[in-house]
Short mmCIF file of C-alpha atoms and ligand atoms in Angstrom, two decimals:
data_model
loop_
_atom_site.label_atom_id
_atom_site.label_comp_id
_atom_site.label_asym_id
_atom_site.label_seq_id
_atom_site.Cartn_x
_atom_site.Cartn_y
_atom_site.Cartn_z
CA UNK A 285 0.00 0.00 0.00
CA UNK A 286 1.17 3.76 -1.00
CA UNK A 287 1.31 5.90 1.95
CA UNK A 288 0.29 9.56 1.15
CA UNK A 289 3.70 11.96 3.07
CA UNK A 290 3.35 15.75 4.17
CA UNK A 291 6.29 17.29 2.63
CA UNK A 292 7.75 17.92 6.52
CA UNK A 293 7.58 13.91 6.70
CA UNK A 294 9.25 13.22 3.52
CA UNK A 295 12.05 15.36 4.38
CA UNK A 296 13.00 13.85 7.78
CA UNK A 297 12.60 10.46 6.28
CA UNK A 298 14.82 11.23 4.27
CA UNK A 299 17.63 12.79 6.74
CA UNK A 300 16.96 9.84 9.09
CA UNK A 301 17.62 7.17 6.35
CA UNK A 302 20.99 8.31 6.13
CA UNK A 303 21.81 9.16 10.16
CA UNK A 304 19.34 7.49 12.75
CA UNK A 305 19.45 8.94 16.47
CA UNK A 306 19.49 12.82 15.84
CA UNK A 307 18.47 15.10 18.04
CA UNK A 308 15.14 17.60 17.21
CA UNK A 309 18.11 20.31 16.80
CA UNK A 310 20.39 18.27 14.19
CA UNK A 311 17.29 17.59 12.33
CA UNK A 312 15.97 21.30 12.03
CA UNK A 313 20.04 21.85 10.69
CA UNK A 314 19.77 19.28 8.32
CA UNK A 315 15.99 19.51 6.60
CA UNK A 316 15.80 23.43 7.00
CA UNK A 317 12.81 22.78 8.42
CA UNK A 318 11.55 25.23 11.59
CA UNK A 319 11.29 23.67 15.15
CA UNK A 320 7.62 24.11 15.04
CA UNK A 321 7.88 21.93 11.94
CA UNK A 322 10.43 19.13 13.06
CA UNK A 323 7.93 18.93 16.69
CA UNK A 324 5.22 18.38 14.68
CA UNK A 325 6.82 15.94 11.89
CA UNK A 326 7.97 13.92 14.44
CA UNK A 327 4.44 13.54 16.22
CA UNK A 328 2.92 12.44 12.89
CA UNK A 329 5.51 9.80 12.20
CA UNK A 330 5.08 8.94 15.83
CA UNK A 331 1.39 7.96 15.69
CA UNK A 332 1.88 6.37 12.56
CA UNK A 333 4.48 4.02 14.04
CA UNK A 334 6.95 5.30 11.64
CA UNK A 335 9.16 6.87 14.17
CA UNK A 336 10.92 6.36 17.59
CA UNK A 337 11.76 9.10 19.74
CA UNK A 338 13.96 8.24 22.60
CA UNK A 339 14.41 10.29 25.60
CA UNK A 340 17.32 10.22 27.53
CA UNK A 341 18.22 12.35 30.41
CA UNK A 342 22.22 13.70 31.24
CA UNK A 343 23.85 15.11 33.78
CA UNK A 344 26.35 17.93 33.37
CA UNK A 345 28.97 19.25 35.58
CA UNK A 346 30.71 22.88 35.65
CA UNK A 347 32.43 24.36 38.76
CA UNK A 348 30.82 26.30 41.74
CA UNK A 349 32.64 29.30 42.93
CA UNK A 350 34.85 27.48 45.50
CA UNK A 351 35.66 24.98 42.87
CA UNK A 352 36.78 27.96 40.51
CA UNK A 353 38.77 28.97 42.88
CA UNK A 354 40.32 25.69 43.55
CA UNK A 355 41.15 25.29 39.61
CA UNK A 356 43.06 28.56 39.56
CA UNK A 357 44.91 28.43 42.76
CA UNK A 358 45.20 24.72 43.63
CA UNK A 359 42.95 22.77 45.98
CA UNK A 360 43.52 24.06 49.55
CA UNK A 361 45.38 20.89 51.04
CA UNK A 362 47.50 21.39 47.60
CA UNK A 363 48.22 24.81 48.11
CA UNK A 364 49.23 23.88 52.15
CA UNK A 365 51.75 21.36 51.15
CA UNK A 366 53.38 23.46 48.59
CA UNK A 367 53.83 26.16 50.39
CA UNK A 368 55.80 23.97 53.36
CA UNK A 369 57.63 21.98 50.80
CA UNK A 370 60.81 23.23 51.08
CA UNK A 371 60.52 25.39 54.32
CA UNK A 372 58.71 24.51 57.70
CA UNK A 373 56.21 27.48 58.34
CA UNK A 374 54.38 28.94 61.55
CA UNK A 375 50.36 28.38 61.97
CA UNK A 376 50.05 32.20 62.18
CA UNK A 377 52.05 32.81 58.85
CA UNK A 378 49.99 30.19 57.01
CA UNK A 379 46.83 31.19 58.29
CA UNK A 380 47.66 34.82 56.23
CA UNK A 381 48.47 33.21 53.34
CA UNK A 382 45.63 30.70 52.78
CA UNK A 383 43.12 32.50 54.70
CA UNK A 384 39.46 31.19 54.46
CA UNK A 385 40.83 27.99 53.57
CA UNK A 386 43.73 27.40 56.56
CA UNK A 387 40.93 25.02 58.28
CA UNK A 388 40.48 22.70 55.70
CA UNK A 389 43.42 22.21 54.36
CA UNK A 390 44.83 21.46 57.86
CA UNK A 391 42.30 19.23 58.66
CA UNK A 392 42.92 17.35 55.97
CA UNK A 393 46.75 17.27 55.81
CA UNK A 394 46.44 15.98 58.97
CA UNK A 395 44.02 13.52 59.01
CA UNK A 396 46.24 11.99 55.99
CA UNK A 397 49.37 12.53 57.70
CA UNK A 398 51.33 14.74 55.29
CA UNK A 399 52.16 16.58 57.99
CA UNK A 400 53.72 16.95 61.57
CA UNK A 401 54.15 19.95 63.95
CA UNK A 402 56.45 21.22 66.69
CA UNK A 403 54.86 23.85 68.50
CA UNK A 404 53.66 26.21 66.28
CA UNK A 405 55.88 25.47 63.55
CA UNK A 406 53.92 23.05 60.80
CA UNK A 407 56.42 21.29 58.28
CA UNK A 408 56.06 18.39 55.58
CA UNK A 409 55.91 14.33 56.43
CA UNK A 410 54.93 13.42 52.86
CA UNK A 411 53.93 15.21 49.45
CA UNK A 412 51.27 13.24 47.70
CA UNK A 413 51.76 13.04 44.04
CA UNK A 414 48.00 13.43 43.09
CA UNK A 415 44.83 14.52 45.59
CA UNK A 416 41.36 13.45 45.43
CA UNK A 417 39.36 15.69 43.01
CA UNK A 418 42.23 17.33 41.32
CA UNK A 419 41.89 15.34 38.20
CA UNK A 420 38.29 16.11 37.76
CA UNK A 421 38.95 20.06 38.43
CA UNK A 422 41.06 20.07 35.60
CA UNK A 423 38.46 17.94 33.17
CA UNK A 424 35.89 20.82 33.86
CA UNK A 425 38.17 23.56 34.40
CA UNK A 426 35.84 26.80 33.29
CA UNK A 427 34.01 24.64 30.89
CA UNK A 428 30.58 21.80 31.35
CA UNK A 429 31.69 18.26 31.59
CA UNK A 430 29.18 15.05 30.84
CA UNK A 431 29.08 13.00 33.84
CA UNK A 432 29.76 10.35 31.94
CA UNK A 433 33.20 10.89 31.00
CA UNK A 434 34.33 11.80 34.49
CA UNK A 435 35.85 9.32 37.39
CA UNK A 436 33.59 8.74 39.47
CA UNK A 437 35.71 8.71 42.75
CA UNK A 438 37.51 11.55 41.87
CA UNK A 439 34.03 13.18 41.13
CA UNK A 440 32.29 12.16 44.82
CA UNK A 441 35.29 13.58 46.53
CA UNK A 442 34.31 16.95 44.93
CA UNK A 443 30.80 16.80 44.86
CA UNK A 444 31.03 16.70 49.32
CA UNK A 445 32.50 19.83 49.09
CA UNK A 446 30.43 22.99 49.64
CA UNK A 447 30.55 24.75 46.20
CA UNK A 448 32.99 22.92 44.01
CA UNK A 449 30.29 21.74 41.64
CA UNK A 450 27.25 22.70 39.99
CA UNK A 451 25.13 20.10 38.43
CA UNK A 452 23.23 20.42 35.28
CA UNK A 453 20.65 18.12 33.90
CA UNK A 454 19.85 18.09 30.54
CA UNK A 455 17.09 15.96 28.73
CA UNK A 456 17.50 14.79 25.24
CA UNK A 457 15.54 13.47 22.88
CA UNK A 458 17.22 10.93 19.56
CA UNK A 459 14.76 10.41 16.79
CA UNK A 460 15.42 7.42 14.67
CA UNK A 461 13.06 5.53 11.84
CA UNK A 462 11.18 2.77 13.16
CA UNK A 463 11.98 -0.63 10.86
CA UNK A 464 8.39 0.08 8.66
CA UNK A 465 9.76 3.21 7.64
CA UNK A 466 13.51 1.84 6.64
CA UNK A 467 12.53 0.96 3.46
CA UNK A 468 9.78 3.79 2.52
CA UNK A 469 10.24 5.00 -0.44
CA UNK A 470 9.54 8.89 -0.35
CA UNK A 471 11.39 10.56 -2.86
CA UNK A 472 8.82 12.05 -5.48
CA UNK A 473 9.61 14.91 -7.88
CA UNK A 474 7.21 17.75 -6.51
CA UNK A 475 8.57 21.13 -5.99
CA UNK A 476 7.32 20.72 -2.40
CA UNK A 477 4.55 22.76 -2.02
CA UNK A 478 1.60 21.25 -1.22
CA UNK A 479 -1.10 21.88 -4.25
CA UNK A 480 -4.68 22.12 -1.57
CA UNK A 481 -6.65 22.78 -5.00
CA UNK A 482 -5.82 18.82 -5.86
CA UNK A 483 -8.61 16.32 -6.68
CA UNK A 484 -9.97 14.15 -3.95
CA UNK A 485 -12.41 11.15 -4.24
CA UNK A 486 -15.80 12.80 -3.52
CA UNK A 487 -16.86 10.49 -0.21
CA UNK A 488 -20.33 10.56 1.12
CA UNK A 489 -19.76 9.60 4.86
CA UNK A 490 -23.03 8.45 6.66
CA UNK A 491 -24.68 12.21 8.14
CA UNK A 492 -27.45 13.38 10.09
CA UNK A 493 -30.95 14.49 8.10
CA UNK A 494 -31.13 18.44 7.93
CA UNK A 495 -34.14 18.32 9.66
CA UNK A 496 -32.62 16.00 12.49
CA UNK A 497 -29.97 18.53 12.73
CA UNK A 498 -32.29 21.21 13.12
CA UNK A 499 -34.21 19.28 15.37
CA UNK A 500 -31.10 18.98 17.78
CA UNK A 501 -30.14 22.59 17.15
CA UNK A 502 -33.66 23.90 18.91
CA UNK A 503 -33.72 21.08 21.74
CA UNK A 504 -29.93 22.40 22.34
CA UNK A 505 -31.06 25.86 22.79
CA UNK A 506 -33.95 24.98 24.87
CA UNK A 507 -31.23 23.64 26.84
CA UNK A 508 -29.07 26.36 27.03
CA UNK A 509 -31.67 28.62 28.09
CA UNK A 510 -32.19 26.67 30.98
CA UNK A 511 -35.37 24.62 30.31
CA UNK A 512 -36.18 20.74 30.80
CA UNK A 513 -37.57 18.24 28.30
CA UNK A 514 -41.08 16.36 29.20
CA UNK A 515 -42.31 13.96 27.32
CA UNK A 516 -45.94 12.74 26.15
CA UNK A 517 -47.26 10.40 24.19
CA UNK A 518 -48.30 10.54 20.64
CA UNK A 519 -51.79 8.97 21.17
CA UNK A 520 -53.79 10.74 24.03
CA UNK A 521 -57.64 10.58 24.85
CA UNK A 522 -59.30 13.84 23.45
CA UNK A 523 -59.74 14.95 27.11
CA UNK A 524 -55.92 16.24 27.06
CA UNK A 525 -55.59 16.82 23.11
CA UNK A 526 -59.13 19.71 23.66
CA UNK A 527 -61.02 19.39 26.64
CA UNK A 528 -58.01 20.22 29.15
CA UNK A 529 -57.84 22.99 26.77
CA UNK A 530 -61.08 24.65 27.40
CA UNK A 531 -61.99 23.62 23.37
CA UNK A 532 -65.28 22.82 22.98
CA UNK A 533 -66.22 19.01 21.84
CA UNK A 534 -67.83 20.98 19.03
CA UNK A 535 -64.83 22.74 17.91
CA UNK A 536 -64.21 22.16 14.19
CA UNK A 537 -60.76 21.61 14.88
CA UNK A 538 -62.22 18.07 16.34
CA UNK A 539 -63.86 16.79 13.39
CA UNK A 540 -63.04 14.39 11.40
CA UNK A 541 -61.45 16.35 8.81
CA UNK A 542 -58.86 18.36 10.70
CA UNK A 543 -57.88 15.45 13.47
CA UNK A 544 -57.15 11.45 13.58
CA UNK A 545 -58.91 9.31 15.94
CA UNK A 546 -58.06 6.17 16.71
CA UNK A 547 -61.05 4.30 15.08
CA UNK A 548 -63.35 2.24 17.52
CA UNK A 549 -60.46 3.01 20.45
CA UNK A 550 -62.02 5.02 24.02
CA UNK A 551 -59.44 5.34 27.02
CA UNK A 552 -60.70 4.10 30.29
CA UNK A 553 -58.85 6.04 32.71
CA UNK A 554 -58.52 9.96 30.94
CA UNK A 555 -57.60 11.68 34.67
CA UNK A 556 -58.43 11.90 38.37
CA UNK A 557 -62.23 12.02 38.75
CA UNK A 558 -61.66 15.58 39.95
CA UNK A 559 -59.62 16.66 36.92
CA UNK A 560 -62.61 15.19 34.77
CA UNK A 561 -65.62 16.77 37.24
CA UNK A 562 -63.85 20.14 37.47
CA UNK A 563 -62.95 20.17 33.80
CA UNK A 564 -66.26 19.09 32.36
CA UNK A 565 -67.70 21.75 34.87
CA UNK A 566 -65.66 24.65 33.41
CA UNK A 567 -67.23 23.90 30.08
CA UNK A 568 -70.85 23.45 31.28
CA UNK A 569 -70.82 27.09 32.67
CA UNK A 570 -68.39 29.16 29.80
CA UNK A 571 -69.34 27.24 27.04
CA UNK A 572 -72.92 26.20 28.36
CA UNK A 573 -73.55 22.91 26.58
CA UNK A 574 -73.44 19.49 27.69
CA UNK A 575 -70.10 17.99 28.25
CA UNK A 576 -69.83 13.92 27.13
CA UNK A 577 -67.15 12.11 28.73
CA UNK A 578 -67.03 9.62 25.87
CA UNK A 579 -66.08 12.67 23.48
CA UNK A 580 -63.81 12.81 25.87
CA UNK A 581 -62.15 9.08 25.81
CA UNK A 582 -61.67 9.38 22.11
CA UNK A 583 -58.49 8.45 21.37
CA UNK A 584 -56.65 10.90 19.08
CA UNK A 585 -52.92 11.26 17.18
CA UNK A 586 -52.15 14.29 19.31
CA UNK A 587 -52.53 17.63 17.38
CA UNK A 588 -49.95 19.84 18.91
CA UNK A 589 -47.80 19.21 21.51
CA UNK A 590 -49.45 21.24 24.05
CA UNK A 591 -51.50 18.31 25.06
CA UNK A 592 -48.20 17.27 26.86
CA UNK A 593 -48.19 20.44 28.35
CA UNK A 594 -51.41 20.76 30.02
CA UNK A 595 -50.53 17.08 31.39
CA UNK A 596 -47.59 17.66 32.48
CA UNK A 597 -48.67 21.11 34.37
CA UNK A 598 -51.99 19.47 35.43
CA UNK A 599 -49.77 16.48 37.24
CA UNK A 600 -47.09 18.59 38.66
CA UNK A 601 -48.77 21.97 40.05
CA UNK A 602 -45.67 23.58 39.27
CA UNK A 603 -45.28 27.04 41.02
CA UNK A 604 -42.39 27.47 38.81
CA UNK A 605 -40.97 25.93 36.04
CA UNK A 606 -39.01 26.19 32.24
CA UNK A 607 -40.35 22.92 30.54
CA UNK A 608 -40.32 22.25 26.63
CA UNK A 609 -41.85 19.39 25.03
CA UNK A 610 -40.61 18.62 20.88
CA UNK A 611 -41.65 15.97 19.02
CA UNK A 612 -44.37 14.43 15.87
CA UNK A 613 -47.98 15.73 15.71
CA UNK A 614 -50.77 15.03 13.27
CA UNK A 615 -53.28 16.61 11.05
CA UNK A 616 -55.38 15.42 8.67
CA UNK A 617 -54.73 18.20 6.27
CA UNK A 618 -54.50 18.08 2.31
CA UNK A 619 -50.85 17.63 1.89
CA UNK A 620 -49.07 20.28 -0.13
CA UNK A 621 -46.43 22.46 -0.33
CA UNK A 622 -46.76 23.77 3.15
CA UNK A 623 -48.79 21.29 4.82
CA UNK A 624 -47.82 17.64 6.04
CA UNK A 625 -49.93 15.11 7.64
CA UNK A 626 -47.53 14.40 10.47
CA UNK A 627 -44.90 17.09 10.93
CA UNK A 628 -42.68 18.16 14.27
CA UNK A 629 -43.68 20.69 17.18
CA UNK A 630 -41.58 22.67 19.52
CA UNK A 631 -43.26 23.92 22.89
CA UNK A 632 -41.96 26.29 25.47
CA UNK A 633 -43.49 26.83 28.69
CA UNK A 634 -42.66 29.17 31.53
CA UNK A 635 -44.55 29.01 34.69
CA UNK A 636 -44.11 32.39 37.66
CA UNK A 637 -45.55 34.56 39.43
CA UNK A 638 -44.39 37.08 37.71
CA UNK A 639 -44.60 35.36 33.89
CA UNK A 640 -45.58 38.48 31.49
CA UNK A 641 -46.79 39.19 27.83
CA UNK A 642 -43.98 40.98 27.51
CA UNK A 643 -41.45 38.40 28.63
CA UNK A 644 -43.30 35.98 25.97
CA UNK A 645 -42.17 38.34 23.70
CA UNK A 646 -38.59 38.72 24.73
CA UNK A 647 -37.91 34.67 24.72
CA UNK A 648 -39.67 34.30 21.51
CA UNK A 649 -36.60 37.06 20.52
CA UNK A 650 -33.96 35.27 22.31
CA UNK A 651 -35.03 32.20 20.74
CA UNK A 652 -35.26 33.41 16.91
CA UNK A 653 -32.11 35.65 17.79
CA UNK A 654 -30.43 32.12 18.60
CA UNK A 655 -31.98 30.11 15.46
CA UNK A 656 -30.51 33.06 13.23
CA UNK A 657 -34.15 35.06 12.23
CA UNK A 658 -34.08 38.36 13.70
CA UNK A 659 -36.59 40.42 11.89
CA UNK A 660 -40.02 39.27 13.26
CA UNK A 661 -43.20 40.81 14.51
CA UNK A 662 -45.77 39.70 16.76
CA UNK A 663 -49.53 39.66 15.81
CA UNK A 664 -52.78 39.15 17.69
CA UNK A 665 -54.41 35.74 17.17
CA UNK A 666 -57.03 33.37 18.18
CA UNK A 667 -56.34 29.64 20.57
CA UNK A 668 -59.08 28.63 22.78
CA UNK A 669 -56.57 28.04 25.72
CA UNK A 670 -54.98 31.49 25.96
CA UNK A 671 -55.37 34.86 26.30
CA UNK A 672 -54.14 37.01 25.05
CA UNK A 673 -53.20 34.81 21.97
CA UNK A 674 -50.36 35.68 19.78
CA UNK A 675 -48.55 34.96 16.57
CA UNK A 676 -45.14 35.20 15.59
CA UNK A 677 -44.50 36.46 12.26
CA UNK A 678 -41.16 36.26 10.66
CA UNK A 679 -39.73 37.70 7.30
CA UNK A 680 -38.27 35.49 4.34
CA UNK A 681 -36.11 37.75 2.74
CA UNK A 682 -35.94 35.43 0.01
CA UNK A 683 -39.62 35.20 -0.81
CA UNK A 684 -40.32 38.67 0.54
CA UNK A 685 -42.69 37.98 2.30
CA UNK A 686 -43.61 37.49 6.45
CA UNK A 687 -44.47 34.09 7.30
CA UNK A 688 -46.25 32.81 10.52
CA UNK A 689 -44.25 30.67 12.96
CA UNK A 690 -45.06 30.40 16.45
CA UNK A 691 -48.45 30.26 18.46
CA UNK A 692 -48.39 31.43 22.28
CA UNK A 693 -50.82 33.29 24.99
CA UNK A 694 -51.23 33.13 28.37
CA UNK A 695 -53.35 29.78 29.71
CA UNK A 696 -56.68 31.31 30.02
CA UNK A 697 -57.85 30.59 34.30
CA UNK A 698 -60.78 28.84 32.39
CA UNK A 699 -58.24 26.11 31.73
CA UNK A 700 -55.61 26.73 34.48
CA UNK A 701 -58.16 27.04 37.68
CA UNK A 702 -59.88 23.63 37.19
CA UNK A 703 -56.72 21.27 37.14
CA UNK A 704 -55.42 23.45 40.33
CA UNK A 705 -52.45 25.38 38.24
CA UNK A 706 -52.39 28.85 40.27
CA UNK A 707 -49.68 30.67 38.75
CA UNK A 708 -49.58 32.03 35.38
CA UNK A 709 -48.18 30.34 32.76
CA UNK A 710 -46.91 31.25 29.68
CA UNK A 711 -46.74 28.64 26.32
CA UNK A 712 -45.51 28.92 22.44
CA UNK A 713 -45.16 26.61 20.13
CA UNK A 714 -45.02 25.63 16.21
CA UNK A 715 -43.80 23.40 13.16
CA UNK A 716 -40.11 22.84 13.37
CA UNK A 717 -40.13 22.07 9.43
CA UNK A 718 -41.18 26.04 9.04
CA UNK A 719 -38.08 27.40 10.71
CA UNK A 720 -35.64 24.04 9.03
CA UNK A 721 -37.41 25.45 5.49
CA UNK A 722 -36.05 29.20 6.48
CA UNK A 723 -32.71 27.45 7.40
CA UNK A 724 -32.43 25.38 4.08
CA UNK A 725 -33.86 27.91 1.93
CA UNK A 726 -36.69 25.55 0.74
CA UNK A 727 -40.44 26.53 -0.31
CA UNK A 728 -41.83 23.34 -0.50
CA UNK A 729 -41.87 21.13 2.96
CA UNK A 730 -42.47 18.14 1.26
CA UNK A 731 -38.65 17.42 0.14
CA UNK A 732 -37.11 16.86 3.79
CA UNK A 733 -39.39 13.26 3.42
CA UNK A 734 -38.20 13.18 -0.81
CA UNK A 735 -34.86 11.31 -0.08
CA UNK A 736 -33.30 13.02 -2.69
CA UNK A 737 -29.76 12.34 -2.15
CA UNK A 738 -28.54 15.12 -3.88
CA UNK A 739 -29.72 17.49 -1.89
CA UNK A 740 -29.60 15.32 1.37
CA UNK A 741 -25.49 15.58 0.92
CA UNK A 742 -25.63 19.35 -0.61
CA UNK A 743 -27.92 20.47 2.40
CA UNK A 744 -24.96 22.18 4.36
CA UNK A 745 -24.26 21.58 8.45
CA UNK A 746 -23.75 24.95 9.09
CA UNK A 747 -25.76 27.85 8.11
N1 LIG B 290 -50.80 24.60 20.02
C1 LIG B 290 -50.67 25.73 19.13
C2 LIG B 290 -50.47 25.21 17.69
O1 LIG B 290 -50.38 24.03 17.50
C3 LIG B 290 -49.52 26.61 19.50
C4 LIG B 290 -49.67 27.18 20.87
C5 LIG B 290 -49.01 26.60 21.91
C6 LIG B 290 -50.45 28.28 21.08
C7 LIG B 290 -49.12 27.12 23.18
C8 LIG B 290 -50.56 28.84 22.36
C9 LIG B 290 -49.89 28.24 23.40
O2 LIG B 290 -50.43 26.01 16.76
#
């Protein structure tokens, strides 16, 4: 198999063919390449096995002060002996002379008997030919030695002595070519630059479907701004779908035409018998007809996600809370350009004490802000379960026109009071394949469910 070489790789190869163990420095010398270059060279053949770095780490000696001062002048016990070599001399006179150093070098000459006294007078009982540490002095002398090449007696004798040495360690590193890359062959004739305009195989790795991607993108900043995801079902009894809603069982938007029941299917258990009394009593005096509990039971593909809402604040009470709830919902609606039969929903929710119109607004801003759509508009609407009742509008600057997005409004007390919620809550929501058309720049909905490949691995990943 061919291996495919950045030109850095080819040329320290090539330099390590013909010397193996060089150090990051000789190679920079001999490819020309920078340091920043040779470190990262090195780390590329390294993960591809194609190169072996060893470390290594060495000590280096020069001299400390006293040691200095010791290869210039002599050791002190040297300097001692040579100074009573020929003549005997008193402790006073060779105190002045070697100063500092009288004490040790006295010690010592006497511990090793090169010398004897009489009284105060100090003279010579044998001249050693060669003292400890001498040797080594004069290997270092003002330069830095490698441990290595020193005696290592001859070193320890120096290295107890306050300031005669100073060590030095130094860490190396030897690259060589592993055997796989000894017989690489990576001479080619380019000029060495590296063409980034060159052909590549087109590949079409496995990705995510635009509208899965813009899918995650929302439930991400739902996330981000702090709120939770519930969950529902996609099949609820009617009695969370409308009635929790405060819409009428004669509501067009229940027939037939506009919703899908589950044929011949009633639910048994639809709530707490005082969630059904109290809800089915808030109807009998607003809407003043008579409430049926089977309308109720019907079993329905929810309609908007907002049934999970109402269940999820009807269950909970919650005196506060940021909730969203995303997923499929389902009209029975004449499929066309902009209208699907099952399609996705995002809801927000906000419950406070102090929840506001006006902070409806400013989320709705943050949120579009975050999406990428900043010029929108808010108009007045119509939802059986809030008020006031809003719509977000939002302009397509390629069709040039304002499009509506979101529904939201305040839950009306006609829905909140009878399943116990006492604190105001605020709730939006809408089609997720509106805001992925803005995205993806399409005007027909219908071709995130075409499979066209084409444009599945054209649609781009980041807008
Ligand atoms: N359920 C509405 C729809 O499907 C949107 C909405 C949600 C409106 C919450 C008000 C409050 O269009």
């Amino acid at each position: 198999m061919s291996q495919v070489f950045h030109e850095i790789e080819k040329k320290i190869i090539s330099v390590l063919k013909t010397e193996s163990k060089l150090t990051p420095e000789k190679l920079e010398k001999l490819t020309q390449l920078s340091p920043d270059q040779i470190r990262r060279g090195i780390e590329w053949l390294k993960l591809k096995e194609l190169a072996i770095v060893n470390e290594s780490k060495n000590t280096n000696f020069s001299l400390g002060k006293n040691g200095l001062e010791s290869f210039q002048k002599g050791l002190p016990e040297r300097r001692l002996l040579d100074l009573i070599k020929k003549n005997s001399m008193t402790i006073s006179d060779l105190q002045k002379e070697l100063g500092s150093v009288f004490g040790p070098a006295m010690g010592l000459a006497k511990r090793n008997d090169w010398i004897s006294s009489n009284g105060n007078e100090i003279s010579l009982k044998n001249y050693p030919s060669s003292l400890a540490g001498e040797k080594t002095l004069k290997q270092i002398g003002e330069g830095t030695i490698s441990e290595s090449i020193l005696e290592k007696n001859d070193l320890a004798s120096l290295l107890k002595r306050p300031d005669f040495l100073v060590e030095n360690i130094v860490k190396t590193k030897e690259i060589s070519l592993s055997k796989n890359a000894q017989t690489l062959d990576v001479t080619s004739s380019d000029s060495g630059a590296i063409d980034v305009e060159a052909k590549v195989p087109e590949v079409f790795v496995a990705r995510t479907h635009p509208l899965k991607d813009t899918i995650d993108e929302i439930r991400e900043i739902f996330v981000t701004l702090g709120f939770t995801e519930i969950l529902g079902n996609m099949t609820q009894p009617s009695f969370w779908n409308f009635d929790a809603l405060f819409t009428p069982q004669d509501h067009p938007a229940r027939e037939l035409q506009d919703t899908f029941y589950l044929d011949g299917i009633s639910a048994k258990k639809i709530g707490t018998p005082e969630q059904i009394r109290k809800v089915s009593e808030s109807h009998k005096k607003n809407w003043r007809y008579y409430w049926d509990i089977n309308e109720a039971r019907k079993m329905v593909l929810r309609t908007h996600t907002t049934c999970v809402t109402i269940k999820h604040l009807a269950e909970n009470k919650p005196d506060e809370a940021r909730v969203f709830s995303l997923g499929r919902v389902f009209r029975n609606e004449k499929v066309s350009y902009k209208h699907l039969v099952e399609f996705n929903q995002i809801e927000g929710v906000v419950v406070g004490k102090d929840a506001s119109l006006r902070n409806l607004m400013g989320i709705q801003r943050e949120f579009y802000k975050r999406i990428g759509i900043t010029k929108i508009k808010f108009w007045p609407t119509f939802f059986p379960y809030t008020e006031p009742s809003l719509q977000t509008m939002v302009y397509n600057e390629r069709l040039g026109k304002w499009i509506e997005l979101f529904g939201m409004g305040i839950f009306r007390p006609e829905v909140t009071k009878p399943l116990g919620i006492t604190k105001p809550v605020l709730a939006w929501g809408g089609g997720i394949e509106r805001i992925a058309m803005l995205k993806y720049g399409l005007d027909d909905v219908r071709e995130f469910y075409n499979n066209d490949l084409k444009w599945l691995r054209g649609a781009t990943k980041c807008q």
